[in-house]
Coordinates of C-alpha atoms in Angstrom, one line a residue:
M1 CA 0.1 0.0 -0.1
F2 CA 2.9 2.2 0.8
F3 CA 4.7 1.9 -2.4
S4 CA 1.4 2.2 -4.3
K5 CA 0.8 5.6 -3.1
L6 CA 4.7 6.2 -3.5
F7 CA 4.9 5.9 -7.1
R8 CA 1.1 7.0 -7.9
K9 CA 1.3 10.6 -9.4
D10 CA -0.8 13.4 -7.8
A11 CA -2.5 16.2 -9.8
A12 CA 0.6 18.6 -9.0
S13 CA 3.1 16.0 -10.5
C14 CA 1.0 15.4 -13.8
L15 CA 0.7 19.1 -14.2
E16 CA 4.4 19.7 -13.9
K17 CA 5.0 17.0 -16.3
A18 CA 2.3 18.5 -18.5
E19 CA 4.1 21.9 -18.5
K20 CA 7.5 20.4 -19.7
L21 CA 5.9 18.5 -22.4
L22 CA 4.5 22.0 -23.6
S23 CA 7.6 23.5 -23.4
A24 CA 8.9 20.8 -25.8
C25 CA 5.7 21.5 -28.1
N26 CA 4.6 18.2 -27.4
F27 CA 0.9 19.4 -27.3
A28 CA -0.8 16.0 -27.9
E29 CA 0.8 14.2 -24.9
A30 CA 0.5 17.0 -22.6
R31 CA -3.2 17.0 -23.0
L32 CA -3.1 13.4 -22.2
T33 CA -1.1 14.3 -19.1
L34 CA -3.5 17.1 -18.2
E35 CA -6.5 14.7 -18.3
D36 CA -4.7 12.7 -15.8
A37 CA -4.3 15.9 -13.8
R38 CA -7.9 16.7 -13.9
E39 CA -8.9 12.8 -12.8
R40 CA -6.3 12.9 -10.0
L41 CA -7.1 16.5 -8.6
D42 CA -8.4 16.3 -4.9
P43 CA -11.4 18.6 -4.6
N44 CA -11.0 19.2 -1.0
A45 CA -7.3 20.2 -1.4
P46 CA -7.1 24.1 -0.5
E47 CA -5.1 24.5 -3.5
S48 CA -7.5 22.8 -5.8
G49 CA -9.3 26.0 -7.2
T50 CA -5.9 27.2 -8.5
M51 CA -4.8 24.1 -9.8
A52 CA -7.7 23.2 -11.6
A53 CA -7.7 26.6 -13.3
A54 CA -4.0 26.1 -14.3
I55 CA -4.9 22.7 -15.5
E56 CA -7.9 24.0 -17.6
E57 CA -5.8 26.7 -18.8
K58 CA -3.2 24.7 -20.4
F59 CA -5.4 22.2 -21.5
I60 CA -7.3 24.8 -24.0
F61 CA -3.9 26.0 -25.0
A62 CA -2.5 22.5 -26.0
G63 CA -5.8 22.2 -27.7
N64 CA -5.7 25.2 -29.6
C65 CA -2.3 24.6 -30.7
L66 CA -3.0 21.4 -32.2
A67 CA -5.9 22.9 -33.8
E68 CA -4.0 25.2 -35.6
M69 CA -1.4 22.8 -36.8
N70 CA -4.4 20.5 -38.1
L71 CA -6.2 23.8 -39.9
K72 CA -2.5 24.4 -41.5
E73 CA -2.3 20.5 -42.7
A74 CA -5.7 20.9 -43.9
E75 CA -5.2 24.0 -46.2
H76 CA -1.8 22.2 -47.6
C77 CA -3.7 19.0 -48.5
L78 CA -6.3 21.3 -50.2
N79 CA -3.9 22.9 -52.3
T80 CA -2.5 19.4 -53.1
G81 CA -5.8 17.8 -53.8
E82 CA -5.8 15.4 -50.8
I83 CA -9.6 16.3 -50.0
D84 CA -10.1 13.1 -47.9
K85 CA -7.2 14.2 -45.5
A86 CA -8.4 17.5 -45.6
A87 CA -11.9 17.0 -44.3
E88 CA -10.1 14.8 -41.3
H89 CA -7.9 17.7 -40.3
L90 CA -10.5 20.2 -40.4
N91 CA -12.6 17.8 -38.1
L92 CA -9.8 17.3 -35.8
S93 CA -9.4 21.0 -35.7
L94 CA -13.1 21.7 -34.7
D95 CA -12.8 18.9 -32.0
L96 CA -9.5 20.5 -30.5
A97 CA -10.1 24.4 -30.9
D98 CA -11.6 26.5 -28.3
D99 CA -9.8 29.8 -30.1
V100 CA -12.7 31.7 -32.0
T101 CA -10.5 32.8 -34.9
I102 CA -9.4 28.9 -35.5
R103 CA -12.9 27.6 -35.3
D104 CA -14.1 30.2 -37.9
K105 CA -11.5 29.5 -40.5
A106 CA -12.1 25.6 -39.9
N107 CA -15.8 25.9 -40.2
K108 CA -15.5 28.0 -43.3
L109 CA -13.6 25.3 -45.1
S110 CA -15.8 22.5 -43.8
T111 CA -18.8 24.4 -44.9
L112 CA -17.4 24.5 -48.6
L113 CA -16.3 21.2 -48.8
K114 CA -19.8 20.0 -47.7
R115 CA -21.9 21.9 -50.0
E116 CA -23.8 20.8 -52.8
P117 CA -22.1 19.9 -56.0
P118 CA -23.0 22.4 -58.7
Q119 CA -25.3 20.8 -61.0
S120 CA -24.4 22.5 -64.2
H121 CA -20.7 22.6 -63.8
H122 CA -20.0 20.3 -66.8
H123 CA -22.3 22.6 -69.1
G124 CA -19.9 25.5 -69.3
K125 CA -21.7 28.6 -69.1
G126 CA -25.3 26.9 -70.0
A127 CA -27.6 27.6 -67.0
G128 CA -30.3 26.0 -68.2
C129 CA -29.5 22.4 -67.0
G130 CA -31.9 22.3 -64.0
G131 CA -34.1 20.1 -66.2
C132 CA -31.5 17.7 -67.0
G133 CA -32.1 13.9 -66.3
G134 CA -31.1 12.9 -62.7
S135 CA -29.9 16.2 -61.6
V136 CA -32.3 16.5 -58.8
S137 CA -30.8 13.3 -57.4
Q138 CA -27.4 14.2 -57.9
G139 CA -27.8 17.7 -56.5
S140 CA -28.8 16.4 -53.1
E141 CA -25.5 14.4 -52.6
M142 CA -22.5 15.7 -50.9
I143 CA -19.1 16.0 -52.9
D144 CA -17.3 12.9 -52.9
F145 CA -13.9 13.7 -51.3
N146 CA -11.4 12.7 -53.8
A147 CA -9.3 14.5 -56.1
E148 CA -11.2 13.3 -59.3
S149 CA -14.4 14.4 -57.9
L150 CA -13.5 18.0 -56.8
S151 CA -14.3 20.3 -59.7
D152 CA -11.9 23.0 -60.7
E153 CA -14.5 25.4 -59.9
D154 CA -14.6 24.1 -56.1
R155 CA -10.5 23.8 -56.4
F156 CA -10.1 27.3 -57.4
E157 CA -12.7 28.6 -54.6
L158 CA -10.9 26.7 -51.9
L159 CA -7.6 27.9 -53.2
I160 CA -8.9 32.0 -53.0
R161 CA -10.7 31.7 -50.1
P162 CA -7.8 32.3 -47.8
L163 CA -6.8 35.3 -49.5
P164 CA -7.0 38.9 -47.5
G165 CA -9.7 41.4 -47.6
N166 CA -12.2 41.4 -50.5
L167 CA -9.5 39.5 -52.9
P168 CA -11.6 36.2 -52.7
E169 CA -14.6 38.1 -54.5
R170 CA -12.1 40.3 -56.9
Y171 CA -10.3 36.9 -58.1
S172 CA -13.6 35.1 -58.7
D173 CA -15.0 37.9 -60.7
L174 CA -11.9 37.6 -63.1
G175 CA -13.6 34.8 -65.0
E176 CA -12.9 31.2 -66.2
E177 CA -9.9 31.6 -68.3
F178 CA -8.0 33.5 -65.1
A179 CA -9.3 30.6 -63.0
K180 CA -7.7 28.2 -65.6
G181 CA -4.3 29.9 -65.4
Y182 CA -4.4 30.2 -61.6
L183 CA -4.9 26.5 -61.2
A184 CA -2.2 25.8 -63.4
A185 CA 0.0 28.3 -61.5
H186 CA -0.9 26.4 -58.0
G187 CA -0.6 22.9 -60.1
G188 CA 3.2 23.8 -60.9
D189 CA 2.5 24.6 -64.4
G190 CA 3.8 27.9 -64.5
A191 CA 4.3 28.1 -68.2
T192 CA 0.5 27.8 -68.9
A193 CA -0.3 30.2 -66.1
Q194 CA 2.0 32.7 -67.7
I195 CA 0.6 32.4 -71.3
I196 CA -3.1 32.5 -70.0
F197 CA -2.3 35.7 -67.8
E198 CA -0.1 37.5 -70.5
R199 CA -3.0 36.8 -72.8
L200 CA -5.5 38.6 -70.2
V201 CA -3.2 41.5 -69.4
A202 CA -2.8 42.2 -73.3
S203 CA -6.5 42.9 -73.0
G204 CA -6.6 44.9 -70.2
E205 CA -4.2 45.2 -67.1
N206 CA -5.3 45.1 -63.5
D207 CA -3.4 44.7 -60.3
I208 CA -4.3 41.0 -59.7
L209 CA -3.1 39.8 -63.3
L210 CA 0.0 41.7 -62.8
Y211 CA 0.8 40.4 -59.2
E212 CA 0.3 36.8 -60.5
L213 CA 2.6 37.5 -63.4
A214 CA 5.3 39.1 -60.9
I215 CA 5.0 36.0 -58.6
L216 CA 5.6 33.7 -61.6
S217 CA 8.6 35.9 -62.5
H218 CA 10.0 35.5 -58.9
H219 CA 9.8 31.8 -59.1
G220 CA 11.4 31.8 -62.5
G221 CA 14.4 34.0 -60.7
D222 CA 13.6 37.1 -62.4
G223 CA 13.5 39.6 -59.6
R224 CA 14.1 42.8 -62.0
R225 CA 10.9 42.0 -63.6
C226 CA 9.0 40.7 -60.5
E227 CA 9.7 44.2 -59.1
S228 CA 8.5 45.8 -62.3
L229 CA 5.2 44.3 -62.3
L230 CA 4.6 44.7 -58.7
R231 CA 5.3 48.6 -58.8
R232 CA 2.9 48.5 -62.0
A233 CA 0.3 46.7 -60.0
L234 CA 0.4 48.9 -57.0
A235 CA 0.1 52.2 -59.5
L236 CA -3.1 50.8 -60.5
N237 CA -4.1 49.7 -57.1
D238 CA -2.0 50.8 -54.0
A239 CA -4.4 49.2 -51.4
N240 CA -4.0 45.7 -52.7
P241 CA -2.4 44.0 -49.6
L242 CA -0.5 41.0 -51.7
C243 CA 0.9 43.4 -53.7
N244 CA 2.3 45.7 -50.9
L245 CA 3.6 42.6 -48.9
S246 CA 5.1 40.9 -51.8
L247 CA 7.1 44.1 -52.8
V248 CA 8.3 44.4 -49.1
Q249 CA 9.6 40.8 -49.1
L250 CA 11.3 41.4 -52.5
L251 CA 12.8 44.4 -51.2
T252 CA 14.0 42.6 -47.9
E253 CA 15.4 39.6 -49.9
S254 CA 17.8 41.9 -51.6
G255 CA 18.7 43.8 -48.2
R256 CA 17.1 47.0 -49.2
F257 CA 15.8 47.8 -46.0
N258 CA 15.7 51.7 -46.5
E259 CA 13.3 51.3 -49.4
A260 CA 11.4 48.6 -47.2
V261 CA 10.7 50.6 -44.1
P262 CA 8.7 53.5 -45.6
L263 CA 6.6 51.2 -47.3
L264 CA 5.7 49.0 -44.2
E265 CA 5.1 52.1 -42.1
D266 CA 2.7 53.4 -44.7
M267 CA 1.0 49.8 -44.8
V268 CA 0.4 50.0 -41.1
K269 CA -0.7 53.6 -41.0
R270 CA -3.3 52.5 -43.8
N271 CA -4.2 49.3 -42.2
I272 CA -3.0 47.0 -44.8
L273 CA -2.1 44.0 -43.3
P274 CA -0.9 46.2 -39.9
E275 CA 0.5 43.3 -37.9
Q276 CA 2.2 41.4 -40.8
A277 CA 3.7 44.7 -41.6
G278 CA 4.7 45.5 -38.1
M279 CA 6.4 42.1 -37.8
F280 CA 8.4 42.8 -41.0
L281 CA 9.3 46.2 -39.4
G282 CA 10.4 44.8 -36.1
E283 CA 12.6 42.1 -38.1
I284 CA 14.5 44.6 -40.0
Y285 CA 14.9 46.7 -36.8
R286 CA 16.6 43.6 -35.1
V287 CA 18.6 42.9 -38.2
R288 CA 20.1 46.2 -38.4
G289 CA 20.7 46.0 -34.8
E290 CA 18.2 48.5 -33.6
N291 CA 17.3 46.5 -30.7
D292 CA 15.3 49.4 -28.8
R293 CA 13.0 50.1 -31.9
A294 CA 12.6 46.4 -32.6
I295 CA 11.5 45.7 -29.0
A296 CA 9.2 48.7 -29.1
Q297 CA 7.8 47.3 -32.3
F298 CA 7.3 43.9 -31.0
T299 CA 5.7 45.1 -27.8
Q300 CA 3.2 46.7 -29.8
L301 CA 2.2 43.6 -31.4
L302 CA 1.5 41.8 -28.0
S303 CA -2.1 42.7 -28.3
S304 CA -2.3 41.4 -31.9
P305 CA -3.4 38.1 -33.7
L306 CA 0.3 37.7 -33.9
K307 CA 1.0 38.0 -30.2
R308 CA 2.9 34.7 -30.1
E309 CA 5.2 35.4 -32.8
A310 CA 6.1 38.9 -31.5
A311 CA 6.2 37.5 -28.0
E312 CA 9.0 34.8 -29.3
R313 CA 11.1 37.5 -31.0
L314 CA 10.8 39.8 -28.0
V315 CA 12.0 37.3 -25.9
G316 CA 15.3 36.9 -27.7
L317 CA 15.9 40.4 -27.9
L318 CA 15.4 41.0 -23.9
E319 CA 17.5 38.2 -23.3
S320 CA 20.2 39.1 -25.8
G321 CA 19.9 42.8 -24.0
G322 CA 20.6 41.2 -20.4
R323 CA 16.9 41.6 -19.6
S324 CA 16.2 38.0 -18.5
R325 CA 13.4 38.9 -15.8
E326 CA 11.3 40.8 -18.4
A327 CA 11.9 38.1 -20.9
A328 CA 10.6 35.7 -18.3
L329 CA 7.8 37.6 -17.7
V330 CA 6.9 37.8 -21.6
A331 CA 7.3 34.0 -21.8
K332 CA 5.1 33.4 -19.0
Q333 CA 2.3 35.4 -20.1
Y334 CA 2.5 34.8 -23.9
L335 CA 4.0 31.8 -24.7
K336 CA 2.7 29.3 -21.9
G337 CA 6.0 27.7 -21.5
C338 CA 6.2 26.8 -25.4
C339 CA 9.2 27.9 -27.4

């Protein structure tokens, strides 16, 4: 009896083990250990309330981390046409997530996957397909989750849905020919995509077409043409978030930080992907050795959706500057023990 009590883990031991697992980013095992801690918690113990709250907080945190990982994996599967796997990861994400933002993203993608297939898809632009034989019974079935059954239209919509702002609607409005080029580009057929986009640009420039051509140029190693196309796109629409961010990335890749900084400051001022722009600013300050400015920039982002990424960088800067106590406080509040 004595030895069974000696080797039996109590709630505090389980919590301590879970914290170590979280620090190693082993979220799945941490959740299992936290479940053990729940079961072993003595409700009559003086510290039970505080410990229960700590267990629950870390359990939710681990679940959100796992949910986010599954969401990212689902998006990857969608881009590669692995629809079955995408659906599995989305279901897991919804089961695990407590975070509203993660659940919203997973729900949107799940809703799209589960919607009814378009009845007139194989008839091109012909809308008078409602009376075709068998259409009613086929239309009431869910999409069969395999790469062959997912239509080009559905695949295109899945690819553009995560785009920021009103870009999904704008991309969708560019028509069937553009969609073919976009699918070709995302399928690794850059040559076909380029032919289609160049043909569409010849009929009339817009910022999206120029942006997509710029990305193809970048993939082909032509940085000069990529920059020229991005600047032409911004001349047509200086609010396009992808064009702004891509130009900044291009400039920072070649070490042109002095040109990137004013663009980023303008993005923050105009509320164009302000969190991402803020992270870029902080990184540039850090690379240039302007640690005080970098610390101030990352500190501002601790109240943003990118607080975890900002906290990770802030902790490193504070520690390198000998401010270990402040670094520990930031890590405790924002990183929850996970590196």
